[in-house]
Coordinates of C-alpha atoms in Angstrom, one line a residue:
X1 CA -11.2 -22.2 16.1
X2 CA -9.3 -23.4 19.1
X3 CA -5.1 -23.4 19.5
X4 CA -3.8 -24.3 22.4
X5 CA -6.8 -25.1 24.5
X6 CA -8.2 -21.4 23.6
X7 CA -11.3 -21.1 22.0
X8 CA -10.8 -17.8 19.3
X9 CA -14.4 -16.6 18.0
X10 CA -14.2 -16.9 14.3
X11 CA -16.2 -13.1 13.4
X12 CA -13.5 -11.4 15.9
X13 CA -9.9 -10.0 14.2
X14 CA -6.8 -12.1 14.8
X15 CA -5.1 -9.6 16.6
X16 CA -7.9 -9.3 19.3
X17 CA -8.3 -13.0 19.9
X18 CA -4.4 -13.5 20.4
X19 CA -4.4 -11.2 23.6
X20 CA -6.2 -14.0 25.3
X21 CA -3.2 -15.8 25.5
X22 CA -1.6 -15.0 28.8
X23 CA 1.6 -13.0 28.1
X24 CA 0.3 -11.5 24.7
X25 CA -0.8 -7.7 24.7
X26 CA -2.3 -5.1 22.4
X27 CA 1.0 -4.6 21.6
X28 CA 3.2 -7.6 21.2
X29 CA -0.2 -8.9 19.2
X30 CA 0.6 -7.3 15.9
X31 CA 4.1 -8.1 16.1
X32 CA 3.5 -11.7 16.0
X33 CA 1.0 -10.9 13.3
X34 CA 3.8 -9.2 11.4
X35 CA 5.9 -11.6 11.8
X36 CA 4.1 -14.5 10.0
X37 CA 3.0 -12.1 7.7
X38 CA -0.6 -11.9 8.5
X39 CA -2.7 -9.0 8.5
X40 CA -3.6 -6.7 11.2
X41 CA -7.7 -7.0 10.4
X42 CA -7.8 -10.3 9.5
X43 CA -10.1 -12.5 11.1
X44 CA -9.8 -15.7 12.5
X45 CA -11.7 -17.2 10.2
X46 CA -9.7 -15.9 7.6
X47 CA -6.4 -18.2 8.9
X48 CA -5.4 -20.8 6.4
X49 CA -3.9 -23.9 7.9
X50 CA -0.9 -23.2 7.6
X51 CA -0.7 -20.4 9.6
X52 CA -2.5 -21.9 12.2
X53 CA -0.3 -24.8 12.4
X54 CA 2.9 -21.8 12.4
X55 CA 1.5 -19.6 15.4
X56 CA 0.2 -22.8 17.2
X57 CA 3.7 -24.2 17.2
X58 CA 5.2 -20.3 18.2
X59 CA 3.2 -20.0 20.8
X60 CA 3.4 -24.0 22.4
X61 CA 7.4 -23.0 22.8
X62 CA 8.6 -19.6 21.4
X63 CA 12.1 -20.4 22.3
X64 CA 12.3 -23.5 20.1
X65 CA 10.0 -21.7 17.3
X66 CA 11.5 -21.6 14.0
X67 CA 12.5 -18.6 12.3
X68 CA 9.7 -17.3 10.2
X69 CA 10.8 -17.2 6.7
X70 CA 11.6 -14.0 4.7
X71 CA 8.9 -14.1 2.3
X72 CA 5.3 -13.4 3.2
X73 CA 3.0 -16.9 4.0
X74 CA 0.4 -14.9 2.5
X75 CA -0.4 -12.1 0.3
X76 CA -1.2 -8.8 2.8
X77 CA -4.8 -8.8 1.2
X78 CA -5.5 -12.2 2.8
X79 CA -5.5 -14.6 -0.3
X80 CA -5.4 -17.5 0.2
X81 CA -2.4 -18.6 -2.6
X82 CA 0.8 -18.2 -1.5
X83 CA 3.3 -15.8 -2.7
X84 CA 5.9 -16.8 -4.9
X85 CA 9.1 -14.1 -3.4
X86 CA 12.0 -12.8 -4.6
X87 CA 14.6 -15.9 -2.9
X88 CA 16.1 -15.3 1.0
X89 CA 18.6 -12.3 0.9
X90 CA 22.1 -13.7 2.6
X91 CA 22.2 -12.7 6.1
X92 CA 24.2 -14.6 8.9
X93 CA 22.1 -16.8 10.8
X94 CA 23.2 -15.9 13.9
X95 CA 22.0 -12.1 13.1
X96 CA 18.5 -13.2 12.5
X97 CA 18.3 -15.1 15.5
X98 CA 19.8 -12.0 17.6
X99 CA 17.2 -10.3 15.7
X100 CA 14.6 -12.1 16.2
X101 CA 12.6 -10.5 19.0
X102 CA 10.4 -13.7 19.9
X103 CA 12.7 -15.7 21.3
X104 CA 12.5 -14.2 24.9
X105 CA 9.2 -13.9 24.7
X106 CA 7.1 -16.3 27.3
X107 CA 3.6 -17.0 26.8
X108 CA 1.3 -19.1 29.2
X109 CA 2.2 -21.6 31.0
X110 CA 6.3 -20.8 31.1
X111 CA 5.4 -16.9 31.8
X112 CA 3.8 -18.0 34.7
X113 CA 6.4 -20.5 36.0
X114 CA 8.7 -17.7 35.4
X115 CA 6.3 -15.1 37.7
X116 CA 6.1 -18.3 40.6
X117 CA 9.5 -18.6 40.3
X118 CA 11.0 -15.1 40.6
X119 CA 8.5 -14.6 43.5
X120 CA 10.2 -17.8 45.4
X121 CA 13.6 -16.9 44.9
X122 CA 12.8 -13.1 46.7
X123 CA 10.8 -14.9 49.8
X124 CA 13.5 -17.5 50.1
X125 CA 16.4 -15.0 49.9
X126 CA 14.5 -12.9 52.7
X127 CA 13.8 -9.6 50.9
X128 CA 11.4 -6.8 52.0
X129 CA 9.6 -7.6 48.3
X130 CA 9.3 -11.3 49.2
X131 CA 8.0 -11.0 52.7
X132 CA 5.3 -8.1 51.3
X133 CA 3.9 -11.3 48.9
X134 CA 3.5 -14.0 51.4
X135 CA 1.7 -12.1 53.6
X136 CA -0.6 -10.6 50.2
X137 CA 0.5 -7.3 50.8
X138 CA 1.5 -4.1 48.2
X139 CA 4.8 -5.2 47.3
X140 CA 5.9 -1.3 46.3
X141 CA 4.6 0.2 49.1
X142 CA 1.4 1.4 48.1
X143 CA -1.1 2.6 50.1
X144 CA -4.1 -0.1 50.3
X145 CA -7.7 -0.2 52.0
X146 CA -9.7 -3.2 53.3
X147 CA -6.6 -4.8 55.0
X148 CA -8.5 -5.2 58.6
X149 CA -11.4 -7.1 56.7
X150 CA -9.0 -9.3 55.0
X151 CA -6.9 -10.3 58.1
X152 CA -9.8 -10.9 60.4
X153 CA -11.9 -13.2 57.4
X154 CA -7.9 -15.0 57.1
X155 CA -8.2 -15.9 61.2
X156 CA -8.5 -19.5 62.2
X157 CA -11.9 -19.7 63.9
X158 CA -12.4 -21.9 68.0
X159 CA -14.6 -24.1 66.5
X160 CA -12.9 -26.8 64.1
X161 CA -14.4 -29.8 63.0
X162 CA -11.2 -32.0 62.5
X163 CA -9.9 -33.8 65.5
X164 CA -6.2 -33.3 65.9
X165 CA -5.6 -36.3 68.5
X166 CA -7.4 -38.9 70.3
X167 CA -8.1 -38.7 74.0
X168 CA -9.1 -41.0 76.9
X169 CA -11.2 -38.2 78.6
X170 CA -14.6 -37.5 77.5
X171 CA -15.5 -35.0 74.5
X172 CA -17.5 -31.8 76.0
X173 CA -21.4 -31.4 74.9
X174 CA -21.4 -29.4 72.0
X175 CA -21.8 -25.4 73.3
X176 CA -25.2 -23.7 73.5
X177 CA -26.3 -20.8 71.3
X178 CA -26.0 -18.4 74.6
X179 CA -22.5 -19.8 74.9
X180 CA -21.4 -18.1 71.1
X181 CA -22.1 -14.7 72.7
X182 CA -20.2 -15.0 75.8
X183 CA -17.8 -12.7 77.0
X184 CA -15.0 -15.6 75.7
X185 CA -15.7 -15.6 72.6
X186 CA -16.7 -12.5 71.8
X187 CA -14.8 -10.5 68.9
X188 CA -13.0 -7.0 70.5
X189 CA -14.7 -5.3 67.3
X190 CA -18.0 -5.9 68.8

């Protein structure tokens, strides 16, 4: 079964196939499982189209998602009827929607906007965190290892194949094999 571009094995439980979503965990999974009613062990095949339709359209845009409604979409033993509930108990709209816990909550595509966003703001603003991420360094000052290897693989190299201006005077020969190990050229690790 695939929502939103994500293919979700059909023999593997719900609540495992919703953490590939980026911005859904182990533990915000069940949550949204509880909160259209569905069990914890079902599996995906086990989804009836209507709940597919309801957490395709929570996940697309979580902020816009409507509330879910008070009564269970399905039975907790995975029936496929739907329940016939007591009606909706009189509560002030505006205390659901306070309530309502996945509102906030990003998923995909906006979580990572968010992440590229927050990490622009801090480089632009001139902060210690911000500098520490454009150069791909430990942003909370953690020690780190291998730092040498990645700066010297990150060096521009002599040779470049691109041609940054024409000129009147004549190209050089291309260099000779010897002329790669010449005292010039050679690395000061070497």
């Amino acid at each position: 079964m695939i929502i939103l571009g994500k293919n979700l094995v059909e023999k593997k439980s719900v609540r495992i196939g919703l953490t590939q979503f980026f911005g859904i965990n182990h533990a915000t999974a069940p949550r949204i499982l509880q909160r259209f009613s569905i069990p914890n062990r079902a599996l995906v095949s086990d989804l009836t189209e209507p709940q597919v339709a309801a957490l395709t359209a929570f996940l697309s845009s979580t902020t816009t998602a409507e509330l879910p409604p008070r009564t269970p979409v399905v039975d907790p033993l995975g029936n496929r009827e739907l329940l016939k509930g007591e009606p909706e108990k009189p509560l002030a709209e505006q205390h659901r929607a306070a309530a309502d816990w996945g509102r906030n909550m990003l998923v995909e595509q906006e979580l990572k906007t968010k992440y590229n966003t927050d990490i622009q703001f801090l480089y632009r603003i001139g902060t210690y965190r911000g500098k520490r991420h454009a150069i791909h360094k430990p942003i909370k000052t953690r020690n780190h290892n291998g730092g040498t290897a990645r700066r010297l693989n990150r060096l521009k190299r002599y040779f470049s194949t691109s041609t940054a201006s024409v000129s009147t005077t004549p190209s050089p020969s291309p260099m000779s094999y010897a002329g790669l190990f010449s005292r010039r050229f050679r690395s000061p690790l070497f």
